[in-house]
Coordinates of C-alpha atoms (C1' of nucleotides) in Angstrom, one line a residue:
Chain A
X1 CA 7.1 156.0 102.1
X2 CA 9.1 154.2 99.4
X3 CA 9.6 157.4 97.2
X4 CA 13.1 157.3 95.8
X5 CA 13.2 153.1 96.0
X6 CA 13.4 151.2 92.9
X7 CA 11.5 148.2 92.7
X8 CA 14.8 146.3 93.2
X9 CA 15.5 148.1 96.0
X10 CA 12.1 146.8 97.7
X11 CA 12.7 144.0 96.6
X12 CA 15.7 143.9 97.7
X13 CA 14.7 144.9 101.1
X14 CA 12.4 142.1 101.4
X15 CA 14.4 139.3 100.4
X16 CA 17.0 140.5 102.9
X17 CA 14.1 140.6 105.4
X18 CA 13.1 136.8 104.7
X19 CA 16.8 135.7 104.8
X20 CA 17.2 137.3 108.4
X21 CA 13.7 135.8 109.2
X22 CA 14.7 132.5 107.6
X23 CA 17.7 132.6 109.9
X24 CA 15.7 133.6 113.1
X25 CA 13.8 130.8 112.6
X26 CA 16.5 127.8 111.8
X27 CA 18.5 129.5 115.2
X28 CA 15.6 129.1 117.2
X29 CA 14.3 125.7 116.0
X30 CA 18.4 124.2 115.9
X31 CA 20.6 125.9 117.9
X32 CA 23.5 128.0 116.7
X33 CA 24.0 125.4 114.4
X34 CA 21.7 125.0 112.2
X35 CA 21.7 128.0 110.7
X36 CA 23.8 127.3 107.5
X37 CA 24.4 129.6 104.5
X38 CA 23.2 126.1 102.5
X39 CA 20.2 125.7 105.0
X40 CA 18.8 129.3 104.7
X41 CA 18.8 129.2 100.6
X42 CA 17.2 125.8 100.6
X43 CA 14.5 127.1 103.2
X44 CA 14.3 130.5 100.3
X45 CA 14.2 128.3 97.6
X46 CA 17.3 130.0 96.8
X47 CA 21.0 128.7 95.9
X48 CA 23.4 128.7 98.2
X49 CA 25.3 131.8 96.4
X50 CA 22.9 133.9 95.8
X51 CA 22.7 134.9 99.4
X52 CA 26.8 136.4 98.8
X53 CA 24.6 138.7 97.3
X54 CA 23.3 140.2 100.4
X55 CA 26.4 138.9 103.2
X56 CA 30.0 138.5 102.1
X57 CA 30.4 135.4 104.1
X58 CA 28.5 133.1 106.3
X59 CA 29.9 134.7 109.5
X60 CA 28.7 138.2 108.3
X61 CA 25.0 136.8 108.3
X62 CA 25.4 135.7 111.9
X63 CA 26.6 139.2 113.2
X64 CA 23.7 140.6 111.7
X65 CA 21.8 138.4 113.3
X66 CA 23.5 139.0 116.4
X67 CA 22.7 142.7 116.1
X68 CA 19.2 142.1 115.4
X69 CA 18.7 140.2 118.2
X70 CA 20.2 142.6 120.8
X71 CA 18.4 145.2 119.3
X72 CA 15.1 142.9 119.6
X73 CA 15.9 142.1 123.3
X74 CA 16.6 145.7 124.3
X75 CA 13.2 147.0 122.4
X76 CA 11.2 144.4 124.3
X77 CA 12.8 145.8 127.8
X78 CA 12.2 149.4 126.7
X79 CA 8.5 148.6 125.8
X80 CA 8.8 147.0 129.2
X81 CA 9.7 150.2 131.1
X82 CA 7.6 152.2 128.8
X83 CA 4.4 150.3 129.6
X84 CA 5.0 150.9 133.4
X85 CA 4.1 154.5 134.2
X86 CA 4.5 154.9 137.6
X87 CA 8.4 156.0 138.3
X88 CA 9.0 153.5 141.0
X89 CA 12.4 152.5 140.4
X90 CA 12.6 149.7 142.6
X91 CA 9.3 148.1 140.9
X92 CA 11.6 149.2 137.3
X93 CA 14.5 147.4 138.6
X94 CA 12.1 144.6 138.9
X95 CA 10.7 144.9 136.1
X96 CA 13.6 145.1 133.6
X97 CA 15.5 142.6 135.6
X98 CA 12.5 140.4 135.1
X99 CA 11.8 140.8 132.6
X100 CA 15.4 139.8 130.8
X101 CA 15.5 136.4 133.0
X102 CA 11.8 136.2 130.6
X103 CA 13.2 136.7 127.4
X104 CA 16.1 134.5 128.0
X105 CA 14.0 131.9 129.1
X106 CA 11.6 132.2 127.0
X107 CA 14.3 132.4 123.7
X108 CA 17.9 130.3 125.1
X109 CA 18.5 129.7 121.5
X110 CA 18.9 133.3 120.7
X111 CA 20.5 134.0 124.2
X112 CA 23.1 131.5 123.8
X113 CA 24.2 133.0 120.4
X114 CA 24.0 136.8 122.3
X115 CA 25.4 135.6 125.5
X116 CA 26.8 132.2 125.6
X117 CA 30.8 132.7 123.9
X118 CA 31.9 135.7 123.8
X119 CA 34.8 137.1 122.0
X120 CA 37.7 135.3 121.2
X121 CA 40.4 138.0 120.5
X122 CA 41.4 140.2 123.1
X123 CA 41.8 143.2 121.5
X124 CA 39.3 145.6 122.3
X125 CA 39.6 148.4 119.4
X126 CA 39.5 146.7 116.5
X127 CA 35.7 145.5 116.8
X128 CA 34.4 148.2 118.6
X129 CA 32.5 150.0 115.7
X130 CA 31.3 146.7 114.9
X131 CA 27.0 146.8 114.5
X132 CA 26.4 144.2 116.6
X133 CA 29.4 145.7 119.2
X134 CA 27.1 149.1 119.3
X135 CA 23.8 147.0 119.5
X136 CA 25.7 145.2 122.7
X137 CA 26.1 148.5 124.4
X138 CA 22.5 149.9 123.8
X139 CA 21.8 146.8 125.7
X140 CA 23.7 147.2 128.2
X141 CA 23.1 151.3 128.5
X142 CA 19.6 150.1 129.5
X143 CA 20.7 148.7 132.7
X144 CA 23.3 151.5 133.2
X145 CA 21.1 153.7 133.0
X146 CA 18.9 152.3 135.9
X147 CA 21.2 152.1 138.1
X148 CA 22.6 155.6 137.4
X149 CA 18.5 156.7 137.5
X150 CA 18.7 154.9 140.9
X151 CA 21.7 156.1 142.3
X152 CA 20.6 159.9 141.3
X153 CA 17.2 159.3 142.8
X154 CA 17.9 158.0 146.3
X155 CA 21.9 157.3 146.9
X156 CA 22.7 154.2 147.9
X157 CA 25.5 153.8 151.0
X158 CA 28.5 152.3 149.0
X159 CA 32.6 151.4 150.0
X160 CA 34.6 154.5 150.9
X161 CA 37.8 154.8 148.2
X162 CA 39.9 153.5 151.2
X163 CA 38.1 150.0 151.0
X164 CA 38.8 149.5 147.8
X165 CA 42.1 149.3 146.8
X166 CA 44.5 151.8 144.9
X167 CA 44.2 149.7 141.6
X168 CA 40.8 148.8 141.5
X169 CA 39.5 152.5 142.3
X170 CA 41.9 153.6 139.6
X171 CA 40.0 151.3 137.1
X172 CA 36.9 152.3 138.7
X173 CA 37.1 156.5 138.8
X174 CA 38.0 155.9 135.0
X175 CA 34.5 155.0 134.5
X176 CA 32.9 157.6 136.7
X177 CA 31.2 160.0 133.8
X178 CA 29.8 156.7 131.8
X179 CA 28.0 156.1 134.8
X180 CA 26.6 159.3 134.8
X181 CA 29.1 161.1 138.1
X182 CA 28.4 157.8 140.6
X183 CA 31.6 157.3 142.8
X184 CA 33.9 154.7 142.7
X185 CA 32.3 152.8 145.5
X186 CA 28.5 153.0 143.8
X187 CA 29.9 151.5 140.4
X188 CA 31.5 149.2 142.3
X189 CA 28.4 147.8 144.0
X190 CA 26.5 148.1 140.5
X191 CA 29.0 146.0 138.9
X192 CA 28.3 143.5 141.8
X193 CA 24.9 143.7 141.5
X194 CA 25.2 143.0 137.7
X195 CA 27.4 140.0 137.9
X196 CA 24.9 138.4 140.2
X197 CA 22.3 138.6 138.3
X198 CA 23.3 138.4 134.8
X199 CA 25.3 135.7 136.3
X200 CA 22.5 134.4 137.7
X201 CA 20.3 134.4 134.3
X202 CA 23.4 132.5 132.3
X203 CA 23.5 129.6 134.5
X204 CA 20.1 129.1 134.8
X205 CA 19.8 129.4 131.2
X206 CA 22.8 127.1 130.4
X207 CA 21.7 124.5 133.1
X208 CA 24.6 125.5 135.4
X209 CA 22.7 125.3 138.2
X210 CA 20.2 122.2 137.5
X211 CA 22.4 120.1 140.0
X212 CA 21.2 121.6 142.8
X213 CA 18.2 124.5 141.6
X214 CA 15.5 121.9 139.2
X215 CA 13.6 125.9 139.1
X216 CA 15.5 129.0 139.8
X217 CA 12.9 130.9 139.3
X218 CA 12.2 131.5 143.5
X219 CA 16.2 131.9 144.1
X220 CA 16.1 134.8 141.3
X221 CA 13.2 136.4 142.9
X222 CA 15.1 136.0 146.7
X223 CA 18.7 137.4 144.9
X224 CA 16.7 140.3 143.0
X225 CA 14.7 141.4 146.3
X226 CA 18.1 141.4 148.3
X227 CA 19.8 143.3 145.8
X228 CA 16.6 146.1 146.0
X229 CA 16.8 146.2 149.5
X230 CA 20.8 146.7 149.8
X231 CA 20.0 149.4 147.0
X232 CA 17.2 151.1 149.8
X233 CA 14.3 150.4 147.3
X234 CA 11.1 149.4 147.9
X235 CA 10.4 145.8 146.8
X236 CA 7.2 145.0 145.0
X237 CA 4.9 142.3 147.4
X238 CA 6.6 138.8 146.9
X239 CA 4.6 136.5 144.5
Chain B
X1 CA 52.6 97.0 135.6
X2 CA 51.3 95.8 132.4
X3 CA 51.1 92.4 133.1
X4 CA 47.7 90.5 131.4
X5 CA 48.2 93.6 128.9
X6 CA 48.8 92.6 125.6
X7 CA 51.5 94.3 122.9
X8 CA 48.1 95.5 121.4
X9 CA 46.7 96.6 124.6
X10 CA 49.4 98.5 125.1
X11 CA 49.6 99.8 121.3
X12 CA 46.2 101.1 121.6
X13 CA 45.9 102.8 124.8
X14 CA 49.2 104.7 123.6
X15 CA 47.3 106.0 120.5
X16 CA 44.2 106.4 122.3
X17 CA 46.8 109.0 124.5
X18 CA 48.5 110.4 121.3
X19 CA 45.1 111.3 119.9
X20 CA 43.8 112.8 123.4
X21 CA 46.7 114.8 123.6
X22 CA 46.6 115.9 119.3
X23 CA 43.1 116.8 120.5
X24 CA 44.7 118.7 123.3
X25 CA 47.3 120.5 121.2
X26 CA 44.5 121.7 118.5
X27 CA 42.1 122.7 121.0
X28 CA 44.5 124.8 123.1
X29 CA 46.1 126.6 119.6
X30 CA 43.1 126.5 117.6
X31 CA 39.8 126.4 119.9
X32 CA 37.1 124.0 119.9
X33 CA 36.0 124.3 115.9
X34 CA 40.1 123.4 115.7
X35 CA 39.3 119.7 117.0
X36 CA 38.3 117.9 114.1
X37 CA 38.7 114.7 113.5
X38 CA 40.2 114.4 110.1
X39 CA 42.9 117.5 111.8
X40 CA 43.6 115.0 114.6
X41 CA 44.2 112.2 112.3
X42 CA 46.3 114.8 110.2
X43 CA 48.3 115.6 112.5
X44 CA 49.2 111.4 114.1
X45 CA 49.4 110.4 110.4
X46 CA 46.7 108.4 110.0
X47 CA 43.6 108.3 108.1
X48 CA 40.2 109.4 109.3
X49 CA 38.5 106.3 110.1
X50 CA 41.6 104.6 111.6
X51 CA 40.2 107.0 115.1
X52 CA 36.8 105.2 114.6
X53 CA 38.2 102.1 116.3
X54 CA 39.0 104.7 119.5
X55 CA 35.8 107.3 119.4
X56 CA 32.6 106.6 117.9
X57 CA 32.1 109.8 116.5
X58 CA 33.8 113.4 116.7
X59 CA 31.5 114.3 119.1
X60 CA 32.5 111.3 121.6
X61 CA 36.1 112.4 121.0
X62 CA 35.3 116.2 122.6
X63 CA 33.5 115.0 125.3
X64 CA 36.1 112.2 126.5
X65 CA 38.1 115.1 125.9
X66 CA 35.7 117.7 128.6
X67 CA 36.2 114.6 130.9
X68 CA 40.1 114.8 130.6
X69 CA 39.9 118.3 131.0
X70 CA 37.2 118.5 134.4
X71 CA 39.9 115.9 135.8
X72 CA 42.8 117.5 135.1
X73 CA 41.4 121.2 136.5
X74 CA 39.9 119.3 139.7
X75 CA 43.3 117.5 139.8
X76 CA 45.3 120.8 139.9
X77 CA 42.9 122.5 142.7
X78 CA 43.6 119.3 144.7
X79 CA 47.0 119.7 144.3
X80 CA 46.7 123.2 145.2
X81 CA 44.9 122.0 148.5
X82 CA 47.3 119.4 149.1
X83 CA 50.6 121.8 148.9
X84 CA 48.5 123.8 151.6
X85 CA 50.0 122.6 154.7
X86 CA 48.3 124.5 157.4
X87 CA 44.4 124.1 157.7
X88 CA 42.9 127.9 158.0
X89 CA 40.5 127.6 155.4
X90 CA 39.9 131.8 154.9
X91 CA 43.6 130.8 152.8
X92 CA 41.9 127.6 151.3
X93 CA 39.2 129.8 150.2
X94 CA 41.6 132.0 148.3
X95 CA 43.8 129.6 147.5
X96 CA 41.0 127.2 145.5
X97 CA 39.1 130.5 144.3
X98 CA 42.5 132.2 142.7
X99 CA 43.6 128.7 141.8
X100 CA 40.4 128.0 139.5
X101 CA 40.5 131.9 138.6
X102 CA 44.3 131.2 137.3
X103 CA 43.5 128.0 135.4
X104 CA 40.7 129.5 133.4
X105 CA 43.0 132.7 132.1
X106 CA 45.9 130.4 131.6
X107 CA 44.0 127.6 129.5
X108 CA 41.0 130.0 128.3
X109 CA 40.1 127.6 125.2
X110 CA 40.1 124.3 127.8
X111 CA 37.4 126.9 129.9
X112 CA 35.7 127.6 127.0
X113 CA 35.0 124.0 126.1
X114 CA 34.3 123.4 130.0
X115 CA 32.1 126.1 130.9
X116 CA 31.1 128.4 127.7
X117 CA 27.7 127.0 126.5
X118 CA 26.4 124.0 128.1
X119 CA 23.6 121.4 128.3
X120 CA 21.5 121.8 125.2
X121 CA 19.0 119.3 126.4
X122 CA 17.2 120.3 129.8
X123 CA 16.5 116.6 130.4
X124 CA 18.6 115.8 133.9
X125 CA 18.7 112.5 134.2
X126 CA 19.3 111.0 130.7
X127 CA 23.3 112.1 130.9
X128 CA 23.9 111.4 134.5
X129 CA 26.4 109.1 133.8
X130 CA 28.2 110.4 131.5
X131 CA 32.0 110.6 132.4
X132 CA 32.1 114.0 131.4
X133 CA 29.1 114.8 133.8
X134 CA 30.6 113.0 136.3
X135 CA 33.9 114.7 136.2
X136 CA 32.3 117.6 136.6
X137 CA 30.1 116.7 140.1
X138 CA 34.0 115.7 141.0
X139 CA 34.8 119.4 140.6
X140 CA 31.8 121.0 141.8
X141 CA 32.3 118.8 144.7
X142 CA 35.7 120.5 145.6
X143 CA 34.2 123.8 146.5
X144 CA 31.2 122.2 147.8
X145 CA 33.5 120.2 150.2
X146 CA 35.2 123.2 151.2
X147 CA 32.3 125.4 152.1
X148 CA 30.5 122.3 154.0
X149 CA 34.0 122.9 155.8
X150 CA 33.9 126.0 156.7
X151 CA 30.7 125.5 158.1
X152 CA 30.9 123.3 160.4
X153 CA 34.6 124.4 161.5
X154 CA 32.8 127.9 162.3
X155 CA 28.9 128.2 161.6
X156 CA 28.8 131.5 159.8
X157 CA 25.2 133.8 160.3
X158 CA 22.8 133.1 157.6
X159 CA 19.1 133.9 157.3
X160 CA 16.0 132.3 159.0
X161 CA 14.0 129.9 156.9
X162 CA 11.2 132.5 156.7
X163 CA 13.0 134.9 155.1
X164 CA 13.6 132.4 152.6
X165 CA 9.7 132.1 151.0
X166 CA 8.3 128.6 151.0
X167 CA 9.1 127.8 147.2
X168 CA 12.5 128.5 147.6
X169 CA 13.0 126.8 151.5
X170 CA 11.8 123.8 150.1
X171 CA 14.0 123.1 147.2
X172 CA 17.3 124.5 149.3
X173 CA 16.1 121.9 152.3
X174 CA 16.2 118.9 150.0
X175 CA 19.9 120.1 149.1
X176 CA 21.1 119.7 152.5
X177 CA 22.5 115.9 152.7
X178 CA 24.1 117.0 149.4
X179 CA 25.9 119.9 151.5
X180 CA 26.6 117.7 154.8
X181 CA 23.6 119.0 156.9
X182 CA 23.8 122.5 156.1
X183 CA 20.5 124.5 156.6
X184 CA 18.9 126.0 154.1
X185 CA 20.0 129.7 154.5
X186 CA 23.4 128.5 154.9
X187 CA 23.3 127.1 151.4
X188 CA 21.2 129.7 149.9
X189 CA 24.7 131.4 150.7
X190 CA 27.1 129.4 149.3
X191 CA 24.9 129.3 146.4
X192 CA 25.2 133.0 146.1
X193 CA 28.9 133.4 146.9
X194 CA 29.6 130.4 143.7
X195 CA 27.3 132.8 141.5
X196 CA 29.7 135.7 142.2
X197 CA 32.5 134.0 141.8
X198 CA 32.1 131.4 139.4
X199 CA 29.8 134.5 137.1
X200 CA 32.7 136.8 137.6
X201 CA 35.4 134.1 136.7
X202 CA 33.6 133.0 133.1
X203 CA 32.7 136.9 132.2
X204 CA 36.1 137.5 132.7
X205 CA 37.4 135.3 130.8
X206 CA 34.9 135.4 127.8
X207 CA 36.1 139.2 127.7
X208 CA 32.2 140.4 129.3
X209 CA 34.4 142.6 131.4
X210 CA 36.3 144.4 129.0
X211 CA 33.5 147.4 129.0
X212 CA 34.1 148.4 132.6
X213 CA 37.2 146.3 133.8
X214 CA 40.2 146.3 131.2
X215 CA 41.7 143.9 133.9
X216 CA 39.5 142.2 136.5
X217 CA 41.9 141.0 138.9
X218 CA 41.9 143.8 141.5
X219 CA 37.9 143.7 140.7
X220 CA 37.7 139.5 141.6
X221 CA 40.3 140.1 145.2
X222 CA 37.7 142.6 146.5
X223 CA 34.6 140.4 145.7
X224 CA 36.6 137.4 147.2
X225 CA 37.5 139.4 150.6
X226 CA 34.3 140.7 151.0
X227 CA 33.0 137.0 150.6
X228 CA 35.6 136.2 153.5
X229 CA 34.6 138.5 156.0
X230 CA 31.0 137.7 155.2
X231 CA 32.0 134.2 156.0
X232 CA 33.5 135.5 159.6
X233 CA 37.3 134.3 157.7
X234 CA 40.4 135.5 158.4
X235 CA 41.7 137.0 155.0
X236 CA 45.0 136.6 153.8
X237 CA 47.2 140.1 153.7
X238 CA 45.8 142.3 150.5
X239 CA 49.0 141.9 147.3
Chain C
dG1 C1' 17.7 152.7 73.0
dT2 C1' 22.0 151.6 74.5
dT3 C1' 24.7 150.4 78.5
dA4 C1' 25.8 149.2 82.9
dA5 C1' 24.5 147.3 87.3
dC6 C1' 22.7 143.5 89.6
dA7 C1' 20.0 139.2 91.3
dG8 C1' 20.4 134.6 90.5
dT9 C1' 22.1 130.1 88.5
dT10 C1' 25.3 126.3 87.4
dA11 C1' 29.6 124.0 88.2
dA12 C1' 33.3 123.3 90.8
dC13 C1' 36.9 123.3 94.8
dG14 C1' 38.3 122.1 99.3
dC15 C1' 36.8 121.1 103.6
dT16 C1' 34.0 118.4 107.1
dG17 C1' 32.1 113.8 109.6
dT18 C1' 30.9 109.2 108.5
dT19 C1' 30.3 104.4 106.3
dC20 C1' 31.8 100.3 103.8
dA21 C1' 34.7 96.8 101.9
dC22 C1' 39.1 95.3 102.3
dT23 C1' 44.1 94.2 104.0
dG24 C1' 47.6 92.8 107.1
dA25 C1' 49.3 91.6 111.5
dG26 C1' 48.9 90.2 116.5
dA27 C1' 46.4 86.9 119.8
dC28 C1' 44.6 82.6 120.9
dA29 C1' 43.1 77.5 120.5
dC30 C1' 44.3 72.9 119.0
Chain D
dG1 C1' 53.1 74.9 114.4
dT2 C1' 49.1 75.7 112.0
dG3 C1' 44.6 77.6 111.6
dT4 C1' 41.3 80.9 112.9
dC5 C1' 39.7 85.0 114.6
dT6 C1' 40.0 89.6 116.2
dC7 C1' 41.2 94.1 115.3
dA8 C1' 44.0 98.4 113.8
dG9 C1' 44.4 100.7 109.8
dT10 C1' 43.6 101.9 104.6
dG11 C1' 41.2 103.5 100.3
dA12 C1' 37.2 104.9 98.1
dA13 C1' 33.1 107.0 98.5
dC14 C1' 28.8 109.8 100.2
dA15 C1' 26.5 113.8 101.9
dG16 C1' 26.9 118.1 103.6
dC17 C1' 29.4 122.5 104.5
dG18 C1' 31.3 127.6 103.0
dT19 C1' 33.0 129.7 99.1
dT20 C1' 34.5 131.2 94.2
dA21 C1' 34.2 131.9 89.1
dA22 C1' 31.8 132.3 84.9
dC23 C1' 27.6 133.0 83.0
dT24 C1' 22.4 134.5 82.1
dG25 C1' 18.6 137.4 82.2
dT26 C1' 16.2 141.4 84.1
dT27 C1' 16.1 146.1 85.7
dA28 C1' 17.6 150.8 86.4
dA29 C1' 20.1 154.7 84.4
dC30 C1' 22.0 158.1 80.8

DNA sequence: GTTAACAGTTAACGCTGTTCACTGAGACAC
DNA sequence: GTGTCTCAGTGAACAGCGTTAACTGTTAAC
């Protein structure tokens, strides 16, 4: 398994593994925070430098972090949709959805960091081979390609081109072979779809909607089950 | 104007504006991590703890600074409304929804600090009344007035309390003094409609459109229209 | 067996928020 | 008008932060 690695290398290997784990754990007991350079080597029973050793700067460590996470988040959802063997998609819509709203709940700390502010430049080239960039978009590939599994499975009715606009279709046919051939109109309603209930999730999590929804737990389950049944599918029984 | 206001009185509350508006400066050009305290004091010419005597901590200084800010954005929709002479609210409804839309791409660090991560502490009532939390139920109050106006100037369909689920029914009905005797579908909708927008307006502007939607203006017109005619409004001319 | 690479340490720099003891000037009472 | 008291502001210091430089000892490589 090892052939070819040094004992530094393994050792190597696991000293980066306890940093990250180190970190993992100061994120999810403080916050954002709390997870200083200073704080993970005194937790190592390392000094503070030594960890230059393994991430050129503070910042670097959270970006792996951030990577690791996303790639964490969208293994649990595939294990998710791996464990569910019938090919319903409306109970996999359920499902996945679900099952995000879970792991945000169940881990805000690590879904503020992934989630909560976003980028701060613009500019969209310069960060795009970025790990944690890549890591984003196997996230979010998961969900694209449900609703592309969905759309190719049982088409939804969607907006005619007319309805939509000249600039907004142009902006929206650009992105018709990433969604796998769905017209304008169906990428328009998944987009929808998406910023209602990732929208949804973020509030919830970031106690945007505490002033008037103590649980939001039954209002997700109400949005989710409209969304299915706009989308033709068939809804799992409520509760 | 001033009178039982002292030459101190006077003194301070000027410096207490100069730092609030330092604070201001560094938070537009820098971001929140820009608003330090030693920076502030920097750049007024005075040492760190001469700002002690105004702000108990750095902490106390950003959130009298989120109050500022929640007042000044609820004081530029009112403005907004106020500049609107005739009453058809479909134009209201635009008007406030591209109004807060404009303010958050024009001042995207003030947004950030408003609306980017949020209430680490689930606890409601130990921050009720806080300034900051009260300047924002002053803002969430304009688009909640505005709704509860279009209401009951033209009842638009909603669904049926069973369709709702118990849970769910229950929660929304104790909502519905808050949103001047609306039922409970009727704010299950106007909870939706604020997800869409509200969602739509903080992923655009923390750049969690940039993957689909380079610019998400012509995307946010089409959501708002639709949320019109779902509302039985008349919709200003599209462009 | 020599040499080079590398993990890790110590000391230090500049930065941050915060506290304490102190100074000087405006406000108020007699 | 003098005395007292409050209060804005200063200077020095502390603990903590990310980061760098010079150095030490162990490990891999030729």
């Amino acid at each position: 398994m090892d052939e070819g690695a040094t004992r530094r290398d393994r050792q190597r290997a696991a000293t980066l593994a306890d940093i990250k784990a180190v970190a993992r754990r100061l994120l999810v007991s403080g916050g954002v925070g709390a997870v200083g350079l200073r704080a993970v080597a005194r937790e190592l029973g390392l000094t503070p430098p030594a960890l230059y050793r393994y991430f050129p700067s503070h910042e670097a460590l959270v970006t792996a972090l951030i990577a690791d996470l996303y790639d964490e988040l969208t293994g649990a959802l595939m294990e998710l949709q791996a464990a569910d063997t019938d090919a319903d998609l409306g109970a996999r819509l359920f499902l996945l959805t679900n099952g995000l709203r879970d792991w945000a709940l169940a881990h805000p700390s690590e879904f503020a960091l992934l989630f909560g502010t976003a980028i701060p430049n613009p500019d969209a080239k310069d960060h795009a081979d970025t790990p944690g960039h890549q890591a984003a978009m196997r996230f979010g590939a998961v969900f694209k390609d449900l609703v592309a599994q969905i759309w190719h499975w049982k088409p939804f009715p969607y907006p005619a081109d007319e309805d939509l606009g000249p600039v907004l279709l142009a902006q929206l046919q650009q992105e018709t072979e990433e969604f796998q051939g769905m017209p304008a109109g169906a990428i328009y309603l998944a987009l929808s779809y998406w910023v209602r209930l990732y929208g949804l999730i973020c509030m919830e999590v970031f106690g945007q909607l505490h002033w008037v929804l103590p649980d939001a737990g039954a209002y997700f389950e109400a949005q989710l089950r409209e969304i299915g049944e706009e989308l033709g599918l068939d809804c799992p029984p409520p509760e």
